[in-house]
mmCIF file with all atom_site columns, C-alpha atoms in Angstrom:
data_model
loop_
_atom_site.group_PDB
_atom_site.id
_atom_site.type_symbol
_atom_site.label_atom_id
_atom_site.label_alt_id
_atom_site.label_comp_id
_atom_site.label_asym_id
_atom_site.label_entity_id
_atom_site.label_seq_id
_atom_site.pdbx_PDB_ins_code
_atom_site.Cartn_x
_atom_site.Cartn_y
_atom_site.Cartn_z
_atom_site.occupancy
_atom_site.B_iso_or_equiv
_atom_site.pdbx_formal_charge
_atom_site.auth_seq_id
_atom_site.auth_comp_id
_atom_site.auth_asym_id
_atom_site.auth_atom_id
_atom_site.pdbx_PDB_model_num
ATOM 1  C CA . UNK A 1 1  ? 48.627 -0.290  1.078   1.00 37.00 ? 1  UNK A CA 1
ATOM 2  C CA . UNK A 1 2  ? 48.560 -3.504  -0.940  1.00 42.00 ? 2  UNK A CA 1
ATOM 3  C CA . UNK A 1 3  ? 48.620 -3.325  -4.701  1.00 44.00 ? 3  UNK A CA 1
ATOM 4  C CA . UNK A 1 4  ? 47.084 -5.839  -7.082  1.00 44.00 ? 4  UNK A CA 1
ATOM 5  C CA . UNK A 1 5  ? 48.487 -6.369  -10.523 1.00 46.00 ? 5  UNK A CA 1
ATOM 6  C CA . UNK A 1 6  ? 46.577 -7.598  -13.545 1.00 46.00 ? 6  UNK A CA 1
ATOM 7  C CA . UNK A 1 7  ? 48.991 -10.505 -13.842 1.00 49.00 ? 7  UNK A CA 1
ATOM 8  C CA . UNK A 1 8  ? 48.306 -11.786 -10.343 1.00 52.00 ? 8  UNK A CA 1
ATOM 9  C CA . UNK A 1 9  ? 44.961 -13.352 -11.266 1.00 55.00 ? 9  UNK A CA 1
ATOM 10 C CA . UNK A 1 10 ? 43.227 -11.334 -8.551  1.00 59.00 ? 10 UNK A CA 1
ATOM 11 C CA . UNK A 1 11 ? 42.397 -8.332  -10.760 1.00 59.00 ? 11 UNK A CA 1
ATOM 12 C CA . UNK A 1 12 ? 40.115 -10.252 -13.167 1.00 63.00 ? 12 UNK A CA 1
ATOM 13 C CA . UNK A 1 13 ? 38.481 -12.041 -10.221 1.00 66.00 ? 13 UNK A CA 1
ATOM 14 C CA . UNK A 1 14 ? 37.553 -8.711  -8.625  1.00 63.00 ? 14 UNK A CA 1
ATOM 15 C CA . UNK A 1 15 ? 36.071 -7.439  -11.881 1.00 62.00 ? 15 UNK A CA 1
ATOM 16 C CA . UNK A 1 16 ? 34.020 -10.618 -12.268 1.00 64.00 ? 16 UNK A CA 1
ATOM 17 C CA . UNK A 1 17 ? 32.793 -10.732 -8.667  1.00 62.00 ? 17 UNK A CA 1
ATOM 18 C CA . UNK A 1 18 ? 31.613 -7.184  -7.947  1.00 64.00 ? 18 UNK A CA 1
ATOM 19 C CA . UNK A 1 19 ? 29.400 -6.521  -10.989 1.00 58.00 ? 19 UNK A CA 1
ATOM 20 C CA . UNK A 1 20 ? 27.739 -9.939  -10.664 1.00 61.00 ? 20 UNK A CA 1
ATOM 21 C CA . UNK A 1 21 ? 26.884 -9.386  -6.994  1.00 63.00 ? 21 UNK A CA 1
ATOM 22 C CA . UNK A 1 22 ? 24.055 -6.862  -7.283  1.00 75.00 ? 22 UNK A CA 1
ATOM 23 C CA . UNK A 1 23 ? 23.671 -6.529  -3.482  1.00 80.00 ? 23 UNK A CA 1
ATOM 24 C CA . UNK A 1 24 ? 27.372 -5.740  -3.065  1.00 80.00 ? 24 UNK A CA 1
ATOM 25 C CA . UNK A 1 25 ? 27.323 -3.329  -6.002  1.00 81.00 ? 25 UNK A CA 1
ATOM 26 C CA . UNK A 1 26 ? 24.272 -1.597  -4.531  1.00 86.00 ? 26 UNK A CA 1
ATOM 27 C CA . UNK A 1 27 ? 26.041 -1.232  -1.174  1.00 87.00 ? 27 UNK A CA 1
ATOM 28 C CA . UNK A 1 28 ? 29.076 0.329   -2.890  1.00 86.00 ? 28 UNK A CA 1
ATOM 29 C CA . UNK A 1 29 ? 26.818 2.706   -4.855  1.00 90.00 ? 29 UNK A CA 1
ATOM 30 C CA . UNK A 1 30 ? 25.052 3.770   -1.632  1.00 91.00 ? 30 UNK A CA 1
ATOM 31 C CA . UNK A 1 31 ? 28.430 4.415   0.006   1.00 91.00 ? 31 UNK A CA 1
ATOM 32 C CA . UNK A 1 32 ? 29.605 6.392   -3.028  1.00 92.00 ? 32 UNK A CA 1
ATOM 33 C CA . UNK A 1 33 ? 26.433 8.499   -2.848  1.00 94.00 ? 33 UNK A CA 1
ATOM 34 C CA . UNK A 1 34 ? 27.198 9.351   0.779   1.00 95.00 ? 34 UNK A CA 1
ATOM 35 C CA . UNK A 1 35 ? 30.822 10.161  -0.048  1.00 92.00 ? 35 UNK A CA 1
ATOM 36 C CA . UNK A 1 36 ? 29.772 12.405  -2.941  1.00 92.00 ? 36 UNK A CA 1
ATOM 37 C CA . UNK A 1 37 ? 27.316 14.193  -0.661  1.00 94.00 ? 37 UNK A CA 1
ATOM 38 C CA . UNK A 1 38 ? 29.943 14.644  2.079   1.00 94.00 ? 38 UNK A CA 1
ATOM 39 C CA . UNK A 1 39 ? 32.440 16.018  -0.445  1.00 90.00 ? 39 UNK A CA 1
ATOM 40 C CA . UNK A 1 40 ? 29.866 18.128  -2.303  1.00 90.00 ? 40 UNK A CA 1
ATOM 41 C CA . UNK A 1 41 ? 30.824 16.253  -5.474  1.00 88.00 ? 41 UNK A CA 1
ATOM 42 C CA . UNK A 1 42 ? 28.402 15.411  -8.287  1.00 89.00 ? 42 UNK A CA 1
ATOM 43 C CA . UNK A 1 43 ? 30.101 12.070  -9.047  1.00 87.00 ? 43 UNK A CA 1
ATOM 44 C CA . UNK A 1 44 ? 32.036 9.287   -7.363  1.00 89.00 ? 44 UNK A CA 1
ATOM 45 C CA . UNK A 1 45 ? 33.380 5.944   -8.483  1.00 86.00 ? 45 UNK A CA 1
ATOM 46 C CA . UNK A 1 46 ? 35.014 2.783   -7.195  1.00 86.00 ? 46 UNK A CA 1
ATOM 47 C CA . UNK A 1 47 ? 37.633 1.633   -9.650  1.00 84.00 ? 47 UNK A CA 1
ATOM 48 C CA . UNK A 1 48 ? 39.993 -1.246  -10.247 1.00 84.00 ? 48 UNK A CA 1
ATOM 49 C CA . UNK A 1 49 ? 43.008 -0.085  -12.225 1.00 83.00 ? 49 UNK A CA 1
ATOM 50 C CA . UNK A 1 50 ? 45.756 -1.943  -14.046 1.00 82.00 ? 50 UNK A CA 1
ATOM 51 C CA . UNK A 1 51 ? 48.615 -0.641  -16.199 1.00 84.00 ? 51 UNK A CA 1
ATOM 52 C CA . UNK A 1 52 ? 46.370 0.241   -19.155 1.00 87.00 ? 52 UNK A CA 1
ATOM 53 C CA . UNK A 1 53 ? 42.717 0.196   -18.107 1.00 86.00 ? 53 UNK A CA 1
ATOM 54 C CA . UNK A 1 54 ? 40.435 1.714   -15.468 1.00 86.00 ? 54 UNK A CA 1
ATOM 55 C CA . UNK A 1 55 ? 37.342 -0.380  -14.741 1.00 84.00 ? 55 UNK A CA 1
ATOM 56 C CA . UNK A 1 56 ? 34.578 1.304   -12.762 1.00 85.00 ? 56 UNK A CA 1
ATOM 57 C CA . UNK A 1 57 ? 32.876 -1.361  -10.681 1.00 83.00 ? 57 UNK A CA 1
ATOM 58 C CA . UNK A 1 58 ? 30.435 0.971   -8.885  1.00 87.00 ? 58 UNK A CA 1
ATOM 59 C CA . UNK A 1 59 ? 29.443 4.572   -9.550  1.00 89.00 ? 59 UNK A CA 1
ATOM 60 C CA . UNK A 1 60 ? 27.329 7.471   -8.353  1.00 92.00 ? 60 UNK A CA 1
ATOM 61 C CA . UNK A 1 61 ? 26.282 10.280  -10.696 1.00 90.00 ? 61 UNK A CA 1
ATOM 62 C CA . UNK A 1 62 ? 27.625 8.765   -13.923 1.00 86.00 ? 62 UNK A CA 1
ATOM 63 C CA . UNK A 1 63 ? 27.298 5.626   -16.028 1.00 83.00 ? 63 UNK A CA 1
ATOM 64 C CA . UNK A 1 64 ? 30.906 5.089   -17.096 1.00 79.00 ? 64 UNK A CA 1
ATOM 65 C CA . UNK A 1 65 ? 32.110 1.487   -16.990 1.00 79.00 ? 65 UNK A CA 1
ATOM 66 C CA . UNK A 1 66 ? 35.711 1.558   -18.167 1.00 83.00 ? 66 UNK A CA 1
ATOM 67 C CA . UNK A 1 67 ? 38.251 3.649   -20.020 1.00 84.00 ? 67 UNK A CA 1
ATOM 68 C CA . UNK A 1 68 ? 41.947 3.864   -20.847 1.00 87.00 ? 68 UNK A CA 1
ATOM 69 C CA . UNK A 1 69 ? 44.176 4.777   -17.914 1.00 87.00 ? 69 UNK A CA 1
ATOM 70 C CA . UNK A 1 70 ? 46.238 7.295   -19.916 1.00 87.00 ? 70 UNK A CA 1
ATOM 71 C CA . UNK A 1 71 ? 45.157 10.903  -19.278 1.00 81.00 ? 71 UNK A CA 1
ATOM 72 C CA . UNK A 1 72 ? 42.624 9.851   -16.631 1.00 84.00 ? 72 UNK A CA 1
ATOM 73 C CA . UNK A 1 73 ? 41.828 10.982  -13.103 1.00 84.00 ? 73 UNK A CA 1
ATOM 74 C CA . UNK A 1 74 ? 43.234 7.688   -11.842 1.00 84.00 ? 74 UNK A CA 1
ATOM 75 C CA . UNK A 1 75 ? 46.498 8.267   -13.695 1.00 88.00 ? 75 UNK A CA 1
ATOM 76 C CA . UNK A 1 76 ? 46.842 11.711  -12.103 1.00 86.00 ? 76 UNK A CA 1
ATOM 77 C CA . UNK A 1 77 ? 46.038 10.372  -8.640  1.00 86.00 ? 77 UNK A CA 1
ATOM 78 C CA . UNK A 1 78 ? 48.272 7.316   -8.822  1.00 85.00 ? 78 UNK A CA 1
ATOM 79 C CA . UNK A 1 79 ? 51.140 9.405   -10.190 1.00 84.00 ? 79 UNK A CA 1
ATOM 80 C CA . UNK A 1 80 ? 51.065 11.905  -7.311  1.00 87.00 ? 80 UNK A CA 1
ATOM 81 C CA . UNK A 1 81 ? 52.244 11.421  -3.731  1.00 90.00 ? 81 UNK A CA 1
ATOM 82 C CA . UNK A 1 82 ? 49.839 14.210  -2.674  1.00 90.00 ? 82 UNK A CA 1
ATOM 83 C CA . UNK A 1 83 ? 46.063 14.503  -2.657  1.00 87.00 ? 83 UNK A CA 1
ATOM 84 C CA . UNK A 1 84 ? 44.844 15.547  -6.106  1.00 85.00 ? 84 UNK A CA 1
ATOM 85 C CA . UNK A 1 85 ? 42.025 18.109  -6.125  1.00 86.00 ? 85 UNK A CA 1
ATOM 86 C CA . UNK A 1 86 ? 40.546 19.141  -9.466  1.00 84.00 ? 86 UNK A CA 1
ATOM 87 C CA . UNK A 1 87 ? 37.878 21.831  -9.035  1.00 85.00 ? 87 UNK A CA 1
ATOM 88 C CA . UNK A 1 88 ? 36.528 21.508  -12.583 1.00 85.00 ? 88 UNK A CA 1
ATOM 89 C CA . UNK A 1 89 ? 37.359 18.314  -14.428 1.00 81.00 ? 89 UNK A CA 1
ATOM 90 C CA . UNK A 1 90 ? 35.855 19.564  -17.685 1.00 83.00 ? 90 UNK A CA 1
ATOM 91 C CA . UNK A 1 91 ? 38.146 22.626  -17.683 1.00 89.00 ? 91 UNK A CA 1
ATOM 92 C CA . UNK A 1 92 ? 41.339 20.770  -16.713 1.00 87.00 ? 92 UNK A CA 1
ATOM 93 C CA . UNK A 1 93 ? 43.699 20.583  -19.724 1.00 88.00 ? 93 UNK A CA 1
ATOM 94 C CA . UNK A 1 94 ? 45.405 17.426  -18.388 1.00 83.00 ? 94 UNK A CA 1
ATOM 95 C CA . UNK A 1 95 ? 42.298 15.331  -18.926 1.00 79.00 ? 95 UNK A CA 1
#
């Protein structure tokens, strides 16, 4: 799987393009709604992540836009070679 770094110039371009394209964002949000339904999850998000920041470019079930990468779901997922399943995010002491 290809990886984009913030220094490559591509990362900022992605962040600028997706939020400004309301049709594309709407399509991603519809897809996230279907994925959340299929996984019986209350929330889903499409993120672009760099070394320090997680930017949510489309979401279902929440209104977050960005946050620090440290102590985040993305940090846990990217740091693990295995699938990360967290039954109750609010009760997880790592977050």
